[in-house]
Short mmCIF file of C-alpha atoms in Angstrom, two decimals:
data_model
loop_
_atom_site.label_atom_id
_atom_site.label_comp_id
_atom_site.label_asym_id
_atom_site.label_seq_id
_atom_site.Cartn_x
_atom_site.Cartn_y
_atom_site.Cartn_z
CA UNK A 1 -59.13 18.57 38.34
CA UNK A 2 -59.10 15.09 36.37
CA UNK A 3 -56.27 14.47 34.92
CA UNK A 4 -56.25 12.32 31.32
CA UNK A 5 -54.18 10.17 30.07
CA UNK A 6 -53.25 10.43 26.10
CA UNK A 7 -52.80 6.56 25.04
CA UNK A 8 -49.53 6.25 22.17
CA UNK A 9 -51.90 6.18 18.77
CA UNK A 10 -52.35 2.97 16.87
CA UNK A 11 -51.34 2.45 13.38
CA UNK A 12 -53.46 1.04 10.81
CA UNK A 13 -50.59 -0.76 9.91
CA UNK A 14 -49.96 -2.94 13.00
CA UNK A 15 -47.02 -0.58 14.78
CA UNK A 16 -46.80 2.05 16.76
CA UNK A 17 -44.67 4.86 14.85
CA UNK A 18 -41.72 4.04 17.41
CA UNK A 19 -41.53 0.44 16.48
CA UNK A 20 -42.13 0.84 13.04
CA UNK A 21 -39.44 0.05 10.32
CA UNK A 22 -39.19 0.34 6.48
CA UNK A 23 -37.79 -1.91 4.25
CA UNK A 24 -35.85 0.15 1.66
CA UNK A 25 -35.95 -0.98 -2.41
CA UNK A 26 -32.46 -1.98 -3.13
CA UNK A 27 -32.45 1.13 -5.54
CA UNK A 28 -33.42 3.53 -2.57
CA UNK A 29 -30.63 1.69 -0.69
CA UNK A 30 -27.92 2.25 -2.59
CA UNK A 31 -28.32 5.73 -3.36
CA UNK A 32 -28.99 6.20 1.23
CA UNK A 33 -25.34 4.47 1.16
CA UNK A 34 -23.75 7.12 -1.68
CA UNK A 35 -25.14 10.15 0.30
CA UNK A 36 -23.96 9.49 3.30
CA UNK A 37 -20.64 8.88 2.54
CA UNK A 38 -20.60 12.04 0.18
CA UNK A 39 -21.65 13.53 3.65
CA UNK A 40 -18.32 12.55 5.63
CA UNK A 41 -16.58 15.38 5.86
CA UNK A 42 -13.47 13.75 7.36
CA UNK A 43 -12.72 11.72 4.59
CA UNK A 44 -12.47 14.09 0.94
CA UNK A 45 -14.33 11.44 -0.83
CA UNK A 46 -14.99 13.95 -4.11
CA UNK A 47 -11.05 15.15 -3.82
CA UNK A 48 -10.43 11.58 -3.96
CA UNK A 49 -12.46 10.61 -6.87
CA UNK A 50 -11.30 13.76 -8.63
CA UNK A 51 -7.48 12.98 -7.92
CA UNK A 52 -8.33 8.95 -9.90
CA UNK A 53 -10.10 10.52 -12.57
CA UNK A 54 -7.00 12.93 -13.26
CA UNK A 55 -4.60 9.89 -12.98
CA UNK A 56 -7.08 7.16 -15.45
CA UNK A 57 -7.42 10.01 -18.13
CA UNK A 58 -3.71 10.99 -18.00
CA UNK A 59 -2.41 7.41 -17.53
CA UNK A 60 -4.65 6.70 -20.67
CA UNK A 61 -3.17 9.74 -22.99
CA UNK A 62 0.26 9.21 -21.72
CA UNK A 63 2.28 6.18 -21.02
CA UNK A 64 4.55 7.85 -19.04
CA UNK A 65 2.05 9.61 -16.82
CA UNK A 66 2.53 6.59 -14.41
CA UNK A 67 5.97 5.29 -14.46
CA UNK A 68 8.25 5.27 -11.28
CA UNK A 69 10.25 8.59 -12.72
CA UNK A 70 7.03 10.84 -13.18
CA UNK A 71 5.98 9.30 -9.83
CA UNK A 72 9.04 10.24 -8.16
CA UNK A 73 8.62 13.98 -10.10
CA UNK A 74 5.19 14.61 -8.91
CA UNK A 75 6.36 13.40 -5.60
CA UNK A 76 8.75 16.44 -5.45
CA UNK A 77 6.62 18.88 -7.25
CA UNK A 78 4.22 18.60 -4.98
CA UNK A 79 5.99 18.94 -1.44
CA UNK A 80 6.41 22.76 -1.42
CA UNK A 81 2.92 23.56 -2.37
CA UNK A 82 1.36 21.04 0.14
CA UNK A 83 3.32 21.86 3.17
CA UNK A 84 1.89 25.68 2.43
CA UNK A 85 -1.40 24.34 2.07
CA UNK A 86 -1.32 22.88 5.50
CA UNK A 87 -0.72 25.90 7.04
CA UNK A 88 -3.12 27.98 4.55
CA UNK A 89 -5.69 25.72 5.73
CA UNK A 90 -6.49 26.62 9.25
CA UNK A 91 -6.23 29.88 8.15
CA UNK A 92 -9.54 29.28 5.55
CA UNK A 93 -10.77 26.83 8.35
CA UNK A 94 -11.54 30.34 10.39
CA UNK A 95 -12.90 32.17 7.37
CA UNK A 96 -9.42 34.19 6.71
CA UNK A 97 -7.19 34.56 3.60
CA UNK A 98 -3.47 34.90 3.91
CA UNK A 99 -1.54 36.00 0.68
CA UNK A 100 1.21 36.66 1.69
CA UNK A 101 2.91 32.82 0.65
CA UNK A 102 4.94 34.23 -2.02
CA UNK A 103 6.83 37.08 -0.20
CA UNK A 104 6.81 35.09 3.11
CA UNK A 105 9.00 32.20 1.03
CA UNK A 106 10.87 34.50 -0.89
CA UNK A 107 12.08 36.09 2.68
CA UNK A 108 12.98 33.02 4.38
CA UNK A 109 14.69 31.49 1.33
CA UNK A 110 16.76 33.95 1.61
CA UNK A 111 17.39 33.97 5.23
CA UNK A 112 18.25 29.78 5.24
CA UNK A 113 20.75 30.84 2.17
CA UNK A 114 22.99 33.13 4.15
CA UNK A 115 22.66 31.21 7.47
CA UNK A 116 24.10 27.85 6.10
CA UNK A 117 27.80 27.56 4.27
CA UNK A 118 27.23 29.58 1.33
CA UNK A 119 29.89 31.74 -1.04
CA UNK A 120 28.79 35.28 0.25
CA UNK A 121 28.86 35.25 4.02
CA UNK A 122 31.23 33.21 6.92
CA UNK A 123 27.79 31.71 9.16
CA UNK A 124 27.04 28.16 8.91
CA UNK A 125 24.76 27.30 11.58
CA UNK A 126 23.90 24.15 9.74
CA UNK A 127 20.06 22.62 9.52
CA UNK A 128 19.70 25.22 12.38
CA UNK A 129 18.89 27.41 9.45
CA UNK A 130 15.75 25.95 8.83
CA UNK A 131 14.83 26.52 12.22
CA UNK A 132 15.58 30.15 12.12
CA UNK A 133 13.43 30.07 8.69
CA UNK A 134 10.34 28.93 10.53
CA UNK A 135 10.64 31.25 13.03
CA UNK A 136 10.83 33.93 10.43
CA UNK A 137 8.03 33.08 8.96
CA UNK A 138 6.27 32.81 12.15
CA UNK A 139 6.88 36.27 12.74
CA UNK A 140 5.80 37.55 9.68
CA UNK A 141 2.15 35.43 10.30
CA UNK A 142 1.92 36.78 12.95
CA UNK A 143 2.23 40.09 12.01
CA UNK A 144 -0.83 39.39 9.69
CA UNK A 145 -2.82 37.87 12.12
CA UNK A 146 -2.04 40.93 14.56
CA UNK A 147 -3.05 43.29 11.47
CA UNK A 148 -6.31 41.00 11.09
CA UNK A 149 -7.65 40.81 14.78
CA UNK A 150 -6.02 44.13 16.50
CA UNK A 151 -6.32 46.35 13.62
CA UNK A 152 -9.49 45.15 12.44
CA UNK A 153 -7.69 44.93 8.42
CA UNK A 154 -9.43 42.48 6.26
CA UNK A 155 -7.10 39.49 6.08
CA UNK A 156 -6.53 39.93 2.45
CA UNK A 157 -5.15 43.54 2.79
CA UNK A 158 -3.77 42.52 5.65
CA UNK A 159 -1.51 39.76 3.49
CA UNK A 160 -0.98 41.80 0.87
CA UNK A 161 1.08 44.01 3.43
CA UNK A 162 2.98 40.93 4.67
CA UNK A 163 3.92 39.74 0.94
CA UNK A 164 5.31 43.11 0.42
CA UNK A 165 7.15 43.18 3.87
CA UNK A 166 8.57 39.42 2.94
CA UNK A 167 9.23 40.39 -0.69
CA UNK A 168 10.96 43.73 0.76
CA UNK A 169 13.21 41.57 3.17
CA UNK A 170 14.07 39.42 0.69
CA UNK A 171 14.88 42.20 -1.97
CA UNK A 172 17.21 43.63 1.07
CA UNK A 173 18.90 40.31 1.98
CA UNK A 174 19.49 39.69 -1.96
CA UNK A 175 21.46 42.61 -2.68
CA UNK A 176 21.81 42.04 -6.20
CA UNK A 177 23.90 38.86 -5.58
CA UNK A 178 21.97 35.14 -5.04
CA UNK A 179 23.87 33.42 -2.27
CA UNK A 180 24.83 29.76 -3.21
CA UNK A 181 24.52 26.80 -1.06
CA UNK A 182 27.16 24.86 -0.40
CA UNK A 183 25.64 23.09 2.86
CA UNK A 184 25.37 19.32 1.54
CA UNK A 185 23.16 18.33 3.94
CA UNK A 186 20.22 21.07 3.44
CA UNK A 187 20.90 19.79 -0.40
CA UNK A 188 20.35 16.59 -0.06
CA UNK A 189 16.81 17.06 0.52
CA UNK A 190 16.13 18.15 -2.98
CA UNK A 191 19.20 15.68 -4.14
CA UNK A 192 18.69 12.56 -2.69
CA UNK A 193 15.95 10.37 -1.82
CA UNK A 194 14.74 7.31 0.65
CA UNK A 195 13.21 4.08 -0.55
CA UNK A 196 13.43 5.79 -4.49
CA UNK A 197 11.08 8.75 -2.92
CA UNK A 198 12.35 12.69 -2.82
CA UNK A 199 13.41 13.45 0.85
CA UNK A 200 11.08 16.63 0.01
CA UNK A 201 7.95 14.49 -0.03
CA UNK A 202 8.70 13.40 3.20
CA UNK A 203 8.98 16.40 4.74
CA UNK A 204 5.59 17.12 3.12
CA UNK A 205 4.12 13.93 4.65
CA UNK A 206 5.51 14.51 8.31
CA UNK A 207 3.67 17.69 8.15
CA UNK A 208 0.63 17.00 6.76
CA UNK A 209 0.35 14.32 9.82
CA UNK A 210 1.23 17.09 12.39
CA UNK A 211 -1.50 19.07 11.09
CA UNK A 212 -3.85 16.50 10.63
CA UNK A 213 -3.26 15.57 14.89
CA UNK A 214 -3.34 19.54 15.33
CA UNK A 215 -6.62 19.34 13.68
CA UNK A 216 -8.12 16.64 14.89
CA UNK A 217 -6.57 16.74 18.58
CA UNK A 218 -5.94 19.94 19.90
CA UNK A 219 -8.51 23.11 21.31
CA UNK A 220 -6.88 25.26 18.23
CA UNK A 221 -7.63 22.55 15.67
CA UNK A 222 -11.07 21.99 16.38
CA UNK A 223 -12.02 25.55 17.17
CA UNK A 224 -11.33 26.58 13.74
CA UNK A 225 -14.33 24.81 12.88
CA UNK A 226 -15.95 26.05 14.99
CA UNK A 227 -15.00 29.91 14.41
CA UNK A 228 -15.34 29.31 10.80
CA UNK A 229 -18.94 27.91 11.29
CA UNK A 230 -19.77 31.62 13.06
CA UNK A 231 -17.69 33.28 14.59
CA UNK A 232 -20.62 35.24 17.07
CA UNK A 233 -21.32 32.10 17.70
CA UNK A 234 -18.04 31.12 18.83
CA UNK A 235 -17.21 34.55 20.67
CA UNK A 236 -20.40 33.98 22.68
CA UNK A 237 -19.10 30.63 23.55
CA UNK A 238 -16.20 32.17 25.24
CA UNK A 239 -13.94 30.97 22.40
CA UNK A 240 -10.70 33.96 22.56
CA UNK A 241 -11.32 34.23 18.64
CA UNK A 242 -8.70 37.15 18.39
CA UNK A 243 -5.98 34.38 19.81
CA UNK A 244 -6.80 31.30 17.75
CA UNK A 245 -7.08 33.31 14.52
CA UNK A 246 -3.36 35.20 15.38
CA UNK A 247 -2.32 31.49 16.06
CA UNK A 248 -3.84 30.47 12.30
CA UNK A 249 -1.72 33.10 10.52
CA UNK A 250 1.04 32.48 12.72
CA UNK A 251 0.76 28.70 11.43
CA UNK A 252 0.26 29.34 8.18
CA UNK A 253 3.79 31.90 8.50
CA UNK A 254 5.66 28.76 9.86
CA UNK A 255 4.56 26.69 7.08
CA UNK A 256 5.44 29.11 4.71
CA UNK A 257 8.91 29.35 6.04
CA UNK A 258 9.53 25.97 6.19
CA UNK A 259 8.80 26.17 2.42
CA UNK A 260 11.58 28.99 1.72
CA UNK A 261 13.81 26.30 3.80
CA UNK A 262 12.77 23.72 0.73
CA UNK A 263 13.02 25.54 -2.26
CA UNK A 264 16.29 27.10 -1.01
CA UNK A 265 17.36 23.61 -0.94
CA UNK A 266 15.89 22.72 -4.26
CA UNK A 267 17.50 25.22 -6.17
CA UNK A 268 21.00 25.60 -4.48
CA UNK A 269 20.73 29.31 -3.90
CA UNK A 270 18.49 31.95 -1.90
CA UNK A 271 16.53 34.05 -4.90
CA UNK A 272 13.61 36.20 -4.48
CA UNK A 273 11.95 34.24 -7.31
CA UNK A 274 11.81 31.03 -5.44
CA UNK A 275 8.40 31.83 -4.29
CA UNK A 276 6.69 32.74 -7.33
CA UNK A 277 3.47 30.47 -8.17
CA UNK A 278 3.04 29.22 -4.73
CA UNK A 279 0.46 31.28 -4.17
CA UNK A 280 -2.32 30.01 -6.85
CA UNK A 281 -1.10 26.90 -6.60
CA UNK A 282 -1.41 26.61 -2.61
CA UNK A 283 -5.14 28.47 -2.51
CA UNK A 284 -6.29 26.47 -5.98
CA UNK A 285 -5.61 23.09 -3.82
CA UNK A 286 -6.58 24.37 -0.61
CA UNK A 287 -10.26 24.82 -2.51
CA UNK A 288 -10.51 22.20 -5.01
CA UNK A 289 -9.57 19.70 -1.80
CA UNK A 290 -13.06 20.89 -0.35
CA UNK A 291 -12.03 23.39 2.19
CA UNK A 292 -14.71 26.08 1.94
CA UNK A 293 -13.47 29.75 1.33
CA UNK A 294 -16.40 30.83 3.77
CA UNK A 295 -14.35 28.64 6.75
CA UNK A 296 -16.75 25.84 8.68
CA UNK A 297 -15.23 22.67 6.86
CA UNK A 298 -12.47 21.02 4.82
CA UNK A 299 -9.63 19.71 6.14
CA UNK A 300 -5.47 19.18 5.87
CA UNK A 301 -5.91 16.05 3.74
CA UNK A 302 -8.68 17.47 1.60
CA UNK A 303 -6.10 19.98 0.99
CA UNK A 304 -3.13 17.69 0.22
CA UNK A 305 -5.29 16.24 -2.01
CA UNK A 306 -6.17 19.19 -3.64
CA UNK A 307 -2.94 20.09 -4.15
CA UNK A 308 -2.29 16.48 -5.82
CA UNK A 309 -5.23 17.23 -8.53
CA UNK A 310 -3.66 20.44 -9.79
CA UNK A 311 -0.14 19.16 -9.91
CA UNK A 312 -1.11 16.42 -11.68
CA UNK A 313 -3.00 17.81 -14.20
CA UNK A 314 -0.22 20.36 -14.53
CA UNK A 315 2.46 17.45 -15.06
CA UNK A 316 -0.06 15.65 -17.71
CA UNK A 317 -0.10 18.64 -19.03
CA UNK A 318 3.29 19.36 -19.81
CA UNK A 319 3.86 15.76 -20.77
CA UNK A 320 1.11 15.60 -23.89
CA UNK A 321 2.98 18.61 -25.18
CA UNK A 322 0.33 21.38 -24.03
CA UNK A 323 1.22 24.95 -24.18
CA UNK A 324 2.28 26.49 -20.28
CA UNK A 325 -0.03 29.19 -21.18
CA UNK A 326 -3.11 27.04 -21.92
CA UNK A 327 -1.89 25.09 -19.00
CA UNK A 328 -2.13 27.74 -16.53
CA UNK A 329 -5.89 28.83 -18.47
CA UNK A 330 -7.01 24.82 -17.36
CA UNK A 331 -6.12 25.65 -14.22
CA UNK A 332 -8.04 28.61 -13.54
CA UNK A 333 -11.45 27.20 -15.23
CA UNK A 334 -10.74 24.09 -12.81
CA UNK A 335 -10.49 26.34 -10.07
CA UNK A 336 -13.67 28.05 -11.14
CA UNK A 337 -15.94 25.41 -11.68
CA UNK A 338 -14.47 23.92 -7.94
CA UNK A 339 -15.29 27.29 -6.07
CA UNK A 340 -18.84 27.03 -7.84
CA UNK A 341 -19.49 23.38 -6.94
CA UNK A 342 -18.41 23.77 -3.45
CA UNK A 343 -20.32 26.80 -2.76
CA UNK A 344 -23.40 26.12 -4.32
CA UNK A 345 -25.30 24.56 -2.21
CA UNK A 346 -24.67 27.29 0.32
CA UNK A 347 -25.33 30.31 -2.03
CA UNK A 348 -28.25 31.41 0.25
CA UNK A 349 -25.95 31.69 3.04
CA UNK A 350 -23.11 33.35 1.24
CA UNK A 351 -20.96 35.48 3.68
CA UNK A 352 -18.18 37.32 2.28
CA UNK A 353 -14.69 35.85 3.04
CA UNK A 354 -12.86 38.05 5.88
#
């Protein structure tokens, strides 16, 4: 049997196809460069152009938009919501909801009242409080993630149960009497500040770097992606998905009870009301930030981000004199038009979240 030989094919132009190269127009160029940075994931470009925008327009209707004080406010108003949205991210990361923030804070606000020096009970185990808080909070995560991936509940059922367990705790713990702080040092994170920043925001910033390493530098971080992306997929991979989505909730629960710890600490008493309008807040930055509901991609500081953009519009709000109630209807149509621009492109693909 002869065997033949197929020669490479010759180009009219001079060059093989391998050893060809195209000079782009400057126009063409350009536009290459734009695209693929819009393409990084890692880095929330859009979230980033989004959060300037919000500061120009604001800076430009209101004076005091960027002075030190408002700086130092939005600072503070934003450390709560984006320590939740940390944890609320790995959770989306895997294709999961957890709504159970509110009830979860309201529960271990509660529990860091009557554990430090406060005027209705004789404990005062000190910052080990906040400790105890976290664990709490763990516990209740988990709970949702054990709901989610032994029960087979969808997560958002499955949360709804947990709010009502945290708000029930809470309720119980409260006793129709708000326990007040008198532990200076857990109030001197809301009081005092370090190099003319909120102690709060630093909190905030030390955990937005842990979960930014957990993301980027651990199994659980980067199979979240991966689950998200398909979770078949990841199951046939030999990925335990049951574990690492327990583990997400159970993240998210810390998070959240690191943030009862907080606003215990910024208002000087445990109350059942110091969770209330986390939860929009947390999931409206969580999404605007990039972090798709369907799970796959997104990140901690697309979130953090995110979280900026809505508190900042909220504070510009409030400072041009807007109504809260046509504040809050900004918000939603904000959130709206995010959800649509982030899932557009994959409307053909649509799963529904779990």
């Amino acid at each position: 049997m002869s065997q033949h030989t197929v020669a490479p094919q010759s180009r009219s132009d001079g060059g093989s196809a391998a050893g060809r190269t195209e000079t782009p127009t400057p126009d063409a160029g350009g536009l290459s460069v734009v695209r693929r940075a819009l393409r990084v994931e890692s880095v929330p470009l859009p979230a980033l152009g989004a959060l300037a925008l919000v500061v120009v327009l604001f800076s430009i209707a209101n004076s005091r938009f960027l002075t030190m004080a408002n700086v130092r406010a939005l600072a503070d108003q934003s450390a709560i919501p984006v320590v939740l949205a940390v944890g609320m991210t790995f959770v989306i990361l895997m294709g999961s909801i957890d709504l159970s923030v509110e009830g979860v804070v309201a529960a271990t606000s509660m529990v860091t009242a009557l554990l430090v020096a406060n005027n209705r009970t004789h404990e005062n185990f000190g910052l080990f409080a906040v400790v105890v808080s976290i664990a709490v909070g763990a516990a209740l995560g988990s709970i949702a993630g054990f709901s989610v991936t032994r029960l087979r509940i969808p997560s958002f059922l499955a949360t709804i149960g947990t709010w009502q367990i945290g708000l029930g705790v809470a309720q119980t713990l409260f006793a129709g009497r708000p326990p007040v702080v008198q532990d200076q040092d857990l109030r001197s994170w809301a009081l005092k500040t370090w190099l003319g920043v909120p102690r709060l925001a630093f909190v905030a910033l030390v955990v937005v770097l842990i979960g930014l390493w957990v993301q980027n530098m651990t199994r659980f971080g980067r199979y979240a992606y991966v689950i998200g992306g398909g979770e078949d997929i990841a199951r046939l991979s030999g990925i335990n998905v049951k574990r690492f989505r327990t583990l997400a909730f159970a993240a998210a629960g810390a998070c959240a009870g690191l943030a009862g710890a907080m606003a215990t600490a910024r208002s000087g008493q445990g109350a059942v009301a110091n969770g209330n309008g986390y939860l929009f807040l947390t999931i409206a930055g969580v999404v605007i930030g990039g972090t798709l509901l369907t799970g796959g991609r997104g990140g901690v500081v697309h979130s953090a981000i995110g979280v900026l953009i809505m508190v900042s519009i909220t504070n510009g709000l409030i400072l041009m004199g807007v109504s809260p109630y046509i504040s809050q209807s900004v918000q939603g149509v904000i959130v709206v038009l995010a959800v649509t621009a982030t899932l557009w492109r994959h409307r053909e693909r649509l799963r529904v979240v779990k």
